N, CA, C and O atoms as a Tripos MOL2 file, in Angstrom:
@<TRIPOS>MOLECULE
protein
  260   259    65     0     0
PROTEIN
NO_CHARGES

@<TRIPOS>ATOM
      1 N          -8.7320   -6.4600    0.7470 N.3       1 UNK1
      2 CA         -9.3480   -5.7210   -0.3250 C.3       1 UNK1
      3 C          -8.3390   -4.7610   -0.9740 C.2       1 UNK1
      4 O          -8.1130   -4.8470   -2.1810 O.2       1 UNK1
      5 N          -7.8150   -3.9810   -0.3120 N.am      2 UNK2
      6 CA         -6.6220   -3.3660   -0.6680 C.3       2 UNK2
      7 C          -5.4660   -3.4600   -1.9950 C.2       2 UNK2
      8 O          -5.1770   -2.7620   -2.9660 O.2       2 UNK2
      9 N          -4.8350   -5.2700   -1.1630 N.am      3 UNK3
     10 CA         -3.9440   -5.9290   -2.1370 C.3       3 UNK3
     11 C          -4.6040   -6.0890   -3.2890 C.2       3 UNK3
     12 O          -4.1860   -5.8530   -4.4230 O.2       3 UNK3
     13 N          -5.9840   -6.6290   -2.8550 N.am      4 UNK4
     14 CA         -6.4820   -7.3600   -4.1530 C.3       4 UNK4
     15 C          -6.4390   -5.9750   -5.1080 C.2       4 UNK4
     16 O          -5.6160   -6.0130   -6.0230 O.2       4 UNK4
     17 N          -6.9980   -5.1360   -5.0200 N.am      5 UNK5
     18 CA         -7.0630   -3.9550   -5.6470 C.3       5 UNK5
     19 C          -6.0380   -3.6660   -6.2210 C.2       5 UNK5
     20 O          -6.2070   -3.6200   -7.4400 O.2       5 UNK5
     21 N          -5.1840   -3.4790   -5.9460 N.am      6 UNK6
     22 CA         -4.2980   -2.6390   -6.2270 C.3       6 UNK6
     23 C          -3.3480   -3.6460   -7.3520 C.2       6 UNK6
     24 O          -2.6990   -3.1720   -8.2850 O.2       6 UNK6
     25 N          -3.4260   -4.8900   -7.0730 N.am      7 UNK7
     26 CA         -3.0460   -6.2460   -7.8350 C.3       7 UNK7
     27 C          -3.7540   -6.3680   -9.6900 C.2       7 UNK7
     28 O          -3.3690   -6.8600  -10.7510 O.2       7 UNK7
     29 N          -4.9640   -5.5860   -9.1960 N.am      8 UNK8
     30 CA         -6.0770   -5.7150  -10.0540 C.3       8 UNK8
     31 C          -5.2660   -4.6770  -11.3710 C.2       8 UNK8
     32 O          -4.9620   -4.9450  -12.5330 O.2       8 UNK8
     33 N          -5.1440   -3.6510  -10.6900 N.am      9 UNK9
     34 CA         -4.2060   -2.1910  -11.4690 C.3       9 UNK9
     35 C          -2.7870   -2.6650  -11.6930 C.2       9 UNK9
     36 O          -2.0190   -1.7130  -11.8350 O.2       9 UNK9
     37 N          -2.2860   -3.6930  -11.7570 N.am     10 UNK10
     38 CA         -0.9340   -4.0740  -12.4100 C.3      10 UNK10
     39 C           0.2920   -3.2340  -11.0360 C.2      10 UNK10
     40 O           1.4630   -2.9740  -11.3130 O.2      10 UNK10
     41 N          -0.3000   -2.9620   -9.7160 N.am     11 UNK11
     42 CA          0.7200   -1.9340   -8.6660 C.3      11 UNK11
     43 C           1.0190   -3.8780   -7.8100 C.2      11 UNK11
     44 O           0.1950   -4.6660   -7.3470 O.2      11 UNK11
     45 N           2.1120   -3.9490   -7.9120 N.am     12 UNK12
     46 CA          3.0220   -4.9140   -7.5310 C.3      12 UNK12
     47 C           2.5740   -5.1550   -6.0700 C.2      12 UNK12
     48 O           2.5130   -4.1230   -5.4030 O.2      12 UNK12
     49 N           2.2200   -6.4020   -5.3790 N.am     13 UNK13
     50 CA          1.5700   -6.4030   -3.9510 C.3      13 UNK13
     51 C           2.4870   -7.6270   -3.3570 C.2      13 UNK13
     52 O           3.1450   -8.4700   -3.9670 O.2      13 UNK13
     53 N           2.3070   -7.4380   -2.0300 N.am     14 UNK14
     54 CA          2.8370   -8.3910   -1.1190 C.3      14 UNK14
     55 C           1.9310   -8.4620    0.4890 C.2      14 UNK14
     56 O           1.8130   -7.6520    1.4090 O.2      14 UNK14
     57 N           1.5130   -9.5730    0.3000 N.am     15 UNK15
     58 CA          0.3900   -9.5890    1.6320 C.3      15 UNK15
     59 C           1.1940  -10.6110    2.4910 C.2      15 UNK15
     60 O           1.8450  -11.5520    2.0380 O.2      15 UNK15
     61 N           1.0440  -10.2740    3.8150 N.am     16 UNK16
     62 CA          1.4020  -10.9520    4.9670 C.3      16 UNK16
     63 C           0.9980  -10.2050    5.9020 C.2      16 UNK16
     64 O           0.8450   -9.0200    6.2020 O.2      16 UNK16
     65 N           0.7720  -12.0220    6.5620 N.am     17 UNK17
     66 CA         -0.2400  -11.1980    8.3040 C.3      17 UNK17
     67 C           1.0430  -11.1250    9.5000 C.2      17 UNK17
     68 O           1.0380  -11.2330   10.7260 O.2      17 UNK17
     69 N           2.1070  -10.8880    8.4930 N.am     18 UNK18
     70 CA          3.0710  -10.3880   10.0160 C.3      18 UNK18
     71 C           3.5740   -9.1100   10.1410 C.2      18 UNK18
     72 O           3.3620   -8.6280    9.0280 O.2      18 UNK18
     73 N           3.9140   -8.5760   10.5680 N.am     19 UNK19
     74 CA          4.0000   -7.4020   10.7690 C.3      19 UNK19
     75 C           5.2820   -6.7560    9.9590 C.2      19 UNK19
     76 O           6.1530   -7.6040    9.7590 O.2      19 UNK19
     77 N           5.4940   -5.8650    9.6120 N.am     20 UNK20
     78 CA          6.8160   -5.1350    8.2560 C.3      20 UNK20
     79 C           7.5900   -5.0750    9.8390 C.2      20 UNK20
     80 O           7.0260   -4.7600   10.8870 O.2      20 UNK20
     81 N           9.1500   -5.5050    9.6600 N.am     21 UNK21
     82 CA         10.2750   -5.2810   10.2500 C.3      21 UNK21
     83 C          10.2280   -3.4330   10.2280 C.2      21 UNK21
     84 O          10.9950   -2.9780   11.0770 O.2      21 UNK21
     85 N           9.7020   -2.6730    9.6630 N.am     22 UNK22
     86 CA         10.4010   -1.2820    8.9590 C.3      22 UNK22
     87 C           8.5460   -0.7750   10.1200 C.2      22 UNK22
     88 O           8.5360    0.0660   11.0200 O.2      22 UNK22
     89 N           8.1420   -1.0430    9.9700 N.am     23 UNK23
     90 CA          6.9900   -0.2400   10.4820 C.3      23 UNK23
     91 C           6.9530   -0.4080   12.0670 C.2      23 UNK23
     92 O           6.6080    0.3310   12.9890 O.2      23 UNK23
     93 N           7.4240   -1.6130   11.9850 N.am     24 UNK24
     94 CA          7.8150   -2.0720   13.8680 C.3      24 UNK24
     95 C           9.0320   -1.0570   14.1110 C.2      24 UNK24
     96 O           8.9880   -0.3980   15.1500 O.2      24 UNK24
     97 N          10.0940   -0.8780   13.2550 N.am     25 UNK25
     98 CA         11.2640   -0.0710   14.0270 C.3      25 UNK25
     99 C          10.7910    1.7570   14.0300 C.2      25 UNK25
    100 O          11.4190    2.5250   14.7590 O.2      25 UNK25
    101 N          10.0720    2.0780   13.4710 N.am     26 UNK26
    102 CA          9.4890    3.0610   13.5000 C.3      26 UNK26
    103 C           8.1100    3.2110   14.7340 C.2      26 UNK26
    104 O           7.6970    4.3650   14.8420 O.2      26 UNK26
    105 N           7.4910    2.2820   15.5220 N.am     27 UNK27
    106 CA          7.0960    2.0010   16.2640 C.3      27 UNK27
    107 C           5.4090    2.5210   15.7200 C.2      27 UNK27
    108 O           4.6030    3.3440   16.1560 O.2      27 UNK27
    109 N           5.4120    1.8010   14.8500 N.am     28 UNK28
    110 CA          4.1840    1.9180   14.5410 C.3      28 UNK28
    111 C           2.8270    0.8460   15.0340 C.2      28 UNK28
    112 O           2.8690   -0.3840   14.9840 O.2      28 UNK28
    113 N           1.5960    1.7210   15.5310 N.am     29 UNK29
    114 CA          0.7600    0.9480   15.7750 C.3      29 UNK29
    115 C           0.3950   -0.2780   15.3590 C.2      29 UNK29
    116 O          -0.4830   -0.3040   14.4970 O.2      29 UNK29
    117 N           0.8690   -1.3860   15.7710 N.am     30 UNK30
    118 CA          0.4910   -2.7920   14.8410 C.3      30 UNK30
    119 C          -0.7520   -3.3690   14.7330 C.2      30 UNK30
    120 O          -1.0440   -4.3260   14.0170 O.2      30 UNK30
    121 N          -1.4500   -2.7720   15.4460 N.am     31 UNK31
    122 CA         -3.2130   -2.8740   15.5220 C.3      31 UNK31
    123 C          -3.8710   -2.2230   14.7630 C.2      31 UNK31
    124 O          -5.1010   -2.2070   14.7900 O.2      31 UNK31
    125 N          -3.0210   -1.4490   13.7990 N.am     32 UNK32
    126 CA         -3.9700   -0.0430   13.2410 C.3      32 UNK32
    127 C          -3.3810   -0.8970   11.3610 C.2      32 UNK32
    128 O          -2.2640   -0.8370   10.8480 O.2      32 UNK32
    129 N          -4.2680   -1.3780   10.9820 N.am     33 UNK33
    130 CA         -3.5820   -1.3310    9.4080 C.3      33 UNK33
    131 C          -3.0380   -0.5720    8.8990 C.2      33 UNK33
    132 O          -3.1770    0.6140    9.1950 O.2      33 UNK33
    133 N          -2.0560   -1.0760    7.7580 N.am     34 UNK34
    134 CA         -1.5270    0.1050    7.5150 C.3      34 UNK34
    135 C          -0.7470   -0.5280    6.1490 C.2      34 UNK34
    136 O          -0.7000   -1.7550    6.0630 O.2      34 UNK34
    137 N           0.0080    0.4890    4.8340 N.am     35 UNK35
    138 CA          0.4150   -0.1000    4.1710 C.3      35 UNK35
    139 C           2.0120    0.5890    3.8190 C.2      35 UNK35
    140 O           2.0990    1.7980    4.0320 O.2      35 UNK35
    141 N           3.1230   -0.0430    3.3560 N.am     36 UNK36
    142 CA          3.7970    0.4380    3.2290 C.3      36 UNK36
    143 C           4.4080    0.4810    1.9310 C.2      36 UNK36
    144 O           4.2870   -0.5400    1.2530 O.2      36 UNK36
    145 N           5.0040    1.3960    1.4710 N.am     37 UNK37
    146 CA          4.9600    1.2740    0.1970 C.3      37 UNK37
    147 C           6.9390    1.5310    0.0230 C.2      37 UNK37
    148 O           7.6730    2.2490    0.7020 O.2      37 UNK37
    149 N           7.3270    0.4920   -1.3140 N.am     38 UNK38
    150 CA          8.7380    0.5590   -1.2540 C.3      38 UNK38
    151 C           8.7670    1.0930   -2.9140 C.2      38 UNK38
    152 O           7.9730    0.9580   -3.8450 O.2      38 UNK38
    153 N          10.2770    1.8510   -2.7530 N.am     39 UNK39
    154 CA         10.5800    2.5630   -4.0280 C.3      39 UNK39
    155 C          12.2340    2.2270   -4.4450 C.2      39 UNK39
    156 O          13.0080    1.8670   -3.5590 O.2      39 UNK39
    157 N          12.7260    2.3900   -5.9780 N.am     40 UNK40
    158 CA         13.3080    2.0540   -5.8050 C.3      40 UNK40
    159 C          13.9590    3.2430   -6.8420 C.2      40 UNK40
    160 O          13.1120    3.9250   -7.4190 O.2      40 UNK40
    161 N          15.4780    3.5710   -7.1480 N.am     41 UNK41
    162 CA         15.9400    4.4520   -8.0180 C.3      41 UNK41
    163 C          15.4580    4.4790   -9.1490 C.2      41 UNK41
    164 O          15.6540    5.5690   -9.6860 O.2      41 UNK41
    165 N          14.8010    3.6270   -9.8830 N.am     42 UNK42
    166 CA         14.2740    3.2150  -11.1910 C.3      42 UNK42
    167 C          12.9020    3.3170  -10.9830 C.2      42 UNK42
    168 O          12.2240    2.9830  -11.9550 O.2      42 UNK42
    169 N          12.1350    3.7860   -9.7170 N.am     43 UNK43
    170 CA         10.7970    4.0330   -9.9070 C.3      43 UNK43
    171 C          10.3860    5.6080  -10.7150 C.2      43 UNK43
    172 O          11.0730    6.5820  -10.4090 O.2      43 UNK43
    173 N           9.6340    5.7190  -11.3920 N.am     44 UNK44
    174 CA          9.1070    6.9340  -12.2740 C.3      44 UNK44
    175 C           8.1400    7.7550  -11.5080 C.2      44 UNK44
    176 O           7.4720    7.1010  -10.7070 O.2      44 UNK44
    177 N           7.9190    8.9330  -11.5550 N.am     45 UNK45
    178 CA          7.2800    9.7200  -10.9700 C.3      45 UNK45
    179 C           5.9640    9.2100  -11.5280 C.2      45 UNK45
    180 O           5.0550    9.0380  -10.7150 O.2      45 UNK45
    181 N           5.7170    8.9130  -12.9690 N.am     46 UNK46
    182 CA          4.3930    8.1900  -13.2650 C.3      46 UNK46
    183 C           4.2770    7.1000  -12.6420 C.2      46 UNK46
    184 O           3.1790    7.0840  -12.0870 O.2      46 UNK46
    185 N           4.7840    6.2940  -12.4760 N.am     47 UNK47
    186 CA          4.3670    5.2210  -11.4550 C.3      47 UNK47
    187 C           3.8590    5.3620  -10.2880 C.2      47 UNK47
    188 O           3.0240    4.5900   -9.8170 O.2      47 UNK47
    189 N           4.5260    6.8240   -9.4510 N.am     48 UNK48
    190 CA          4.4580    7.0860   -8.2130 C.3      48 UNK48
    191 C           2.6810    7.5960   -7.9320 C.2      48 UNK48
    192 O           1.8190    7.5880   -7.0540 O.2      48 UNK48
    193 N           2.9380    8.0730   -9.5710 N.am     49 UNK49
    194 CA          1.4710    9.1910   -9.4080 C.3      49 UNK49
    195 C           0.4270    7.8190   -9.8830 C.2      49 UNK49
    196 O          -0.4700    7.5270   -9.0910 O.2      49 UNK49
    197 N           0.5210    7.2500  -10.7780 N.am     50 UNK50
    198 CA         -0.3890    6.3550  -10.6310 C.3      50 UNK50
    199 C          -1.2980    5.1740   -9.6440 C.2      50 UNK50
    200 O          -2.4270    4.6930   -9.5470 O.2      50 UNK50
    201 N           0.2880    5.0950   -8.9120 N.am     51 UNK51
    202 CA          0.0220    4.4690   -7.7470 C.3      51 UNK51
    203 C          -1.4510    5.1800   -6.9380 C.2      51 UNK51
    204 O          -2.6140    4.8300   -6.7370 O.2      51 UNK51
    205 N          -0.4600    6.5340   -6.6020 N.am     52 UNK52
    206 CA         -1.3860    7.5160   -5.5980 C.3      52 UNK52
    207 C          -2.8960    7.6280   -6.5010 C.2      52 UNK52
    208 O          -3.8830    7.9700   -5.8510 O.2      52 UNK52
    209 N          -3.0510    7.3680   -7.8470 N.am     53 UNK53
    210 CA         -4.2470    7.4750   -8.4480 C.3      53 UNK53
    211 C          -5.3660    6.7120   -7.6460 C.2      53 UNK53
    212 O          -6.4750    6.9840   -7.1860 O.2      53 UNK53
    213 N          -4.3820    5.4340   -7.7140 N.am     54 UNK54
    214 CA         -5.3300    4.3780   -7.7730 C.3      54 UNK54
    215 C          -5.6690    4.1900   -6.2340 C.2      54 UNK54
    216 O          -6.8580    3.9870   -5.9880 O.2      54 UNK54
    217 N          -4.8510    4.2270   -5.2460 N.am     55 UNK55
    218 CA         -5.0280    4.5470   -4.0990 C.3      55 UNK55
    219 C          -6.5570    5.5040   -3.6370 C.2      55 UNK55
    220 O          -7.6130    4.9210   -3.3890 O.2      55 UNK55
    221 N          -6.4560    6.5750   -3.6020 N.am     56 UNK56
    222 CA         -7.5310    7.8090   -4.4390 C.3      56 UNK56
    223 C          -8.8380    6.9460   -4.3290 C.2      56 UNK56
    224 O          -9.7260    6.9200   -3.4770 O.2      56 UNK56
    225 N          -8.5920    6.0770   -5.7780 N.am     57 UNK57
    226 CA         -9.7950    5.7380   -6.4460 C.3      57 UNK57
    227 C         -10.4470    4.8450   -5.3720 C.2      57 UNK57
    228 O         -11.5790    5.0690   -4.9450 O.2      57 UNK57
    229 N          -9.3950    3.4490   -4.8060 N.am     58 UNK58
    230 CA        -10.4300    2.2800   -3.7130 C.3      58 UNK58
    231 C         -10.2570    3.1900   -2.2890 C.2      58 UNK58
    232 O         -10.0840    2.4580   -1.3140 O.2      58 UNK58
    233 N         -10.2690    4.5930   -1.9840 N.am     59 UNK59
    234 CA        -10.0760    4.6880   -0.5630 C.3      59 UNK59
    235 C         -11.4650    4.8310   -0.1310 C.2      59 UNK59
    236 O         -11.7330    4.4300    1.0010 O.2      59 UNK59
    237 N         -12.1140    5.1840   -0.6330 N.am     60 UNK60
    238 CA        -14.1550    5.3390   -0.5490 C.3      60 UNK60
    239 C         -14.2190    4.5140   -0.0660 C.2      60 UNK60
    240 O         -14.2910    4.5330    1.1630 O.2      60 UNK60
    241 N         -14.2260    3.4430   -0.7160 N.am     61 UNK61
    242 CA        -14.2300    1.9110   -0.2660 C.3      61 UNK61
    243 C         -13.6590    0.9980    0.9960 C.2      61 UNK61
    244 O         -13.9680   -0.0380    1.5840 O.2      61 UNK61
    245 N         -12.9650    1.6920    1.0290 N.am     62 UNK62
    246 CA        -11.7870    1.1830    2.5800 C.3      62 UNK62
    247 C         -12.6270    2.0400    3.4070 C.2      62 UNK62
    248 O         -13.5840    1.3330    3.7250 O.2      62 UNK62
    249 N         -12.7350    2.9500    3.8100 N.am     63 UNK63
    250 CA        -13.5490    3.8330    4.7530 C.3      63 UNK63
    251 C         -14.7550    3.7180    5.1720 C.2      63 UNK63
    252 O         -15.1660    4.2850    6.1850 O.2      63 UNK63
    253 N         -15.5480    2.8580    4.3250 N.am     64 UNK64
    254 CA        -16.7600    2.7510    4.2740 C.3      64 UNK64
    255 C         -17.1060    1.2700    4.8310 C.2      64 UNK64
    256 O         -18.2300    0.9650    5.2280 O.2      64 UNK64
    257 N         -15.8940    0.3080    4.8070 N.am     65 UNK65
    258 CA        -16.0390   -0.8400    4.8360 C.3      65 UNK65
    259 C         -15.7300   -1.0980    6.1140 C.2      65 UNK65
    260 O         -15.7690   -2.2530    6.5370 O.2      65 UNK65
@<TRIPOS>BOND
     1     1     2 1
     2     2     3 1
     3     3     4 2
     4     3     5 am
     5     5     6 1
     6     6     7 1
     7     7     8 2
     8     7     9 am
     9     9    10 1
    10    10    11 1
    11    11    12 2
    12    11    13 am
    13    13    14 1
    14    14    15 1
    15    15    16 2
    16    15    17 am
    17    17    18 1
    18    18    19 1
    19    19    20 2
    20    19    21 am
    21    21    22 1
    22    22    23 1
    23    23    24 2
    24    23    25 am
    25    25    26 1
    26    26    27 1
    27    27    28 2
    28    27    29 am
    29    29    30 1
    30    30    31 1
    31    31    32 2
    32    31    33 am
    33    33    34 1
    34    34    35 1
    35    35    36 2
    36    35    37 am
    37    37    38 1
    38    38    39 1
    39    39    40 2
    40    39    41 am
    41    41    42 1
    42    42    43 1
    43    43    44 2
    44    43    45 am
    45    45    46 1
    46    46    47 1
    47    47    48 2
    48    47    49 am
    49    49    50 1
    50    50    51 1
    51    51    52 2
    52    51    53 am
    53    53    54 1
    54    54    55 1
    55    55    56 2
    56    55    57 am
    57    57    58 1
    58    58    59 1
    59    59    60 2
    60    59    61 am
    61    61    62 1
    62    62    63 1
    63    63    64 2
    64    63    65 am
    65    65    66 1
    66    66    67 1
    67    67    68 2
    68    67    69 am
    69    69    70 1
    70    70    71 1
    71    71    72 2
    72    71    73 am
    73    73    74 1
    74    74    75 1
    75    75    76 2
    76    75    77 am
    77    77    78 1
    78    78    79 1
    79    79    80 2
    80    79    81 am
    81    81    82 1
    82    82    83 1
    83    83    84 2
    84    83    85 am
    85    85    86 1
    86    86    87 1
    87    87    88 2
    88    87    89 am
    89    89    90 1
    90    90    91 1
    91    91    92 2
    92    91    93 am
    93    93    94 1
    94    94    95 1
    95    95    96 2
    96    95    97 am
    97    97    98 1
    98    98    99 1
    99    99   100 2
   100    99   101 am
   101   101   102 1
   102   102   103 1
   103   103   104 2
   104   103   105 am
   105   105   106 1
   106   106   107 1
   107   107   108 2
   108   107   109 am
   109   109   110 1
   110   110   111 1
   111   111   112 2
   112   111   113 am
   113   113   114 1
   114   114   115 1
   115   115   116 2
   116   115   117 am
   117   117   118 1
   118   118   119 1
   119   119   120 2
   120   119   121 am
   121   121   122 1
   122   122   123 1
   123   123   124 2
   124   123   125 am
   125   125   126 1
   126   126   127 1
   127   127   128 2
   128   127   129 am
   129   129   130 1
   130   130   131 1
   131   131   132 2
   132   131   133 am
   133   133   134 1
   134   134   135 1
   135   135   136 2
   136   135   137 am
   137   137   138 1
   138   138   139 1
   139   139   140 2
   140   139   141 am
   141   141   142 1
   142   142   143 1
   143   143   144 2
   144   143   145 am
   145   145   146 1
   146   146   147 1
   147   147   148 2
   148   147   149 am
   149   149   150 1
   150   150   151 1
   151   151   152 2
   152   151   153 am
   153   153   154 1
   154   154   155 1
   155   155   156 2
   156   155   157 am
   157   157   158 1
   158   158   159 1
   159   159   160 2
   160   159   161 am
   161   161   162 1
   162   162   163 1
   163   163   164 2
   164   163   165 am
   165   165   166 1
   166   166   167 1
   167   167   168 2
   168   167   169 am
   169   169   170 1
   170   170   171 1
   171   171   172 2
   172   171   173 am
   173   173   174 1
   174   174   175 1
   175   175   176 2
   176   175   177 am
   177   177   178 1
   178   178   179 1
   179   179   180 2
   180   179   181 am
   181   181   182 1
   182   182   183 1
   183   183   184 2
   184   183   185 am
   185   185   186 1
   186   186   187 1
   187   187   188 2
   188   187   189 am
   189   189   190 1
   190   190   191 1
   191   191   192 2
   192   191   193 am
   193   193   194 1
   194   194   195 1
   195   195   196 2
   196   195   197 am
   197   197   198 1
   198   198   199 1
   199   199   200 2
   200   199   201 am
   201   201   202 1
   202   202   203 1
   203   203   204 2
   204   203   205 am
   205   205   206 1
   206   206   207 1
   207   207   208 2
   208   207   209 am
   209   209   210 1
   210   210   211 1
   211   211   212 2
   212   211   213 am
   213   213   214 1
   214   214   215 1
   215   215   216 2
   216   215   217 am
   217   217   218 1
   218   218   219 1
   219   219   220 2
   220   219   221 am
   221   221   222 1
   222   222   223 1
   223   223   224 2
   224   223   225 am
   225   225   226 1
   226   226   227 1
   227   227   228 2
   228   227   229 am
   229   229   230 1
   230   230   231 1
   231   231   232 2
   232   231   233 am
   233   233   234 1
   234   234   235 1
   235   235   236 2
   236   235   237 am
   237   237   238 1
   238   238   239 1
   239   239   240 2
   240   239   241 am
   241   241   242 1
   242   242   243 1
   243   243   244 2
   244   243   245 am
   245   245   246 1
   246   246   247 1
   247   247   248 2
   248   247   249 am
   249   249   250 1
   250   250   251 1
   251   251   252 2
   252   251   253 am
   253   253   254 1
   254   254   255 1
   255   255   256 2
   256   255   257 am
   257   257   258 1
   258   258   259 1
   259   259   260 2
@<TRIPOS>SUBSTRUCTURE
     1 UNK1         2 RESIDUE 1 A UNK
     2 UNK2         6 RESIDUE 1 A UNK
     3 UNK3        10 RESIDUE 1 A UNK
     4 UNK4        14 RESIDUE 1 A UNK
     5 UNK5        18 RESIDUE 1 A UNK
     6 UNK6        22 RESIDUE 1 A UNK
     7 UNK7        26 RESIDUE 1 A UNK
     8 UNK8        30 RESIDUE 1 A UNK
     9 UNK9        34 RESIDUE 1 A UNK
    10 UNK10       38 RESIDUE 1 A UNK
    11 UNK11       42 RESIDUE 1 A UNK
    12 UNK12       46 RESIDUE 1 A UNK
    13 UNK13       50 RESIDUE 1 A UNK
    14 UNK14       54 RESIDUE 1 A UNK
    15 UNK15       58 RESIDUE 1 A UNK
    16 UNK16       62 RESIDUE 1 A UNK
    17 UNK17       66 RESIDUE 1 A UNK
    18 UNK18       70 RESIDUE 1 A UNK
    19 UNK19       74 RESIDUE 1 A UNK
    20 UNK20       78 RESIDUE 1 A UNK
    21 UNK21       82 RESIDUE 1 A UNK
    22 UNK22       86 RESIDUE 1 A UNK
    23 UNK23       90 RESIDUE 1 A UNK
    24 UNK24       94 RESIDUE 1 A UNK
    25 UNK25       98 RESIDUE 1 A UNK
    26 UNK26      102 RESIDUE 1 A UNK
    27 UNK27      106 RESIDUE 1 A UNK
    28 UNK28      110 RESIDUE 1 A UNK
    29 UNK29      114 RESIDUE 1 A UNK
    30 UNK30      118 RESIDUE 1 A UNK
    31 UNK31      122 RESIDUE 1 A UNK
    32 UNK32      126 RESIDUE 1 A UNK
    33 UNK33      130 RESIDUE 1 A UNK
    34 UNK34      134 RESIDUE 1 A UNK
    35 UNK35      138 RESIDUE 1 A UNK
    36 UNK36      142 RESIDUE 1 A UNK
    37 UNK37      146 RESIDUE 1 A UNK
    38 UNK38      150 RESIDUE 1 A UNK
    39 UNK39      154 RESIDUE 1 A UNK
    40 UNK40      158 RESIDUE 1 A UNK
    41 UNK41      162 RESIDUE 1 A UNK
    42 UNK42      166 RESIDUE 1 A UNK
    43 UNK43      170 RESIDUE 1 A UNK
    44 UNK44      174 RESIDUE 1 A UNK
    45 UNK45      178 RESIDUE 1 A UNK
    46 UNK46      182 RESIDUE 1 A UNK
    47 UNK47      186 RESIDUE 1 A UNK
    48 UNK48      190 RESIDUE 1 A UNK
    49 UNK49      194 RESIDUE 1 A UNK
    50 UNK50      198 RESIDUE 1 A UNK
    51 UNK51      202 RESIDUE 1 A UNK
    52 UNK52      206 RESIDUE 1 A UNK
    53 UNK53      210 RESIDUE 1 A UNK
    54 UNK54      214 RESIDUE 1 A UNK
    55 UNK55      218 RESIDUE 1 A UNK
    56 UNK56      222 RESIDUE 1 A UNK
    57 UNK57      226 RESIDUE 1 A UNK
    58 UNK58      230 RESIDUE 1 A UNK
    59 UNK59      234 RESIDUE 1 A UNK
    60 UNK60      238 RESIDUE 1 A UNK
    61 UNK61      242 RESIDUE 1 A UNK
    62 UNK62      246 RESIDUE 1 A UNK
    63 UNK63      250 RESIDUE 1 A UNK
    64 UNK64      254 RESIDUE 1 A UNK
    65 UNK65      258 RESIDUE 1 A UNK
């Protein structure tokens, strides 16, 4: 629901049921969902904030579900 969402808002997605190399070396719970988000020198603070908008907007939804 997430990807799809966020796919929906034009925010660039990548789904896979394996686990991020970067969240494993950080030793993160792999049982616990989770999303990670990549940036790059050319990302805009509006992008950043839009992102976090839209995030915001479907988290009701994730919580509830």
């Amino acid at each position: 629901m997430v990807l799809f969402n966020l796919d929906i808002y034009g925010i660039a997605v990548s789904g896979s049921n394996q686990g991020s190399h970067v969240l494993k070396a950080i030793n993160c719970d792999m049982y616990r969902p989770s999303v990670r988000f990549s940036f790059s020198k050319y990302t805009t603070k509006n992008e950043i904030d839009y992102c976090i908008e839209k995030v915001k907007s479907i988290y009701p939804a994730l919580i509830q579900s």
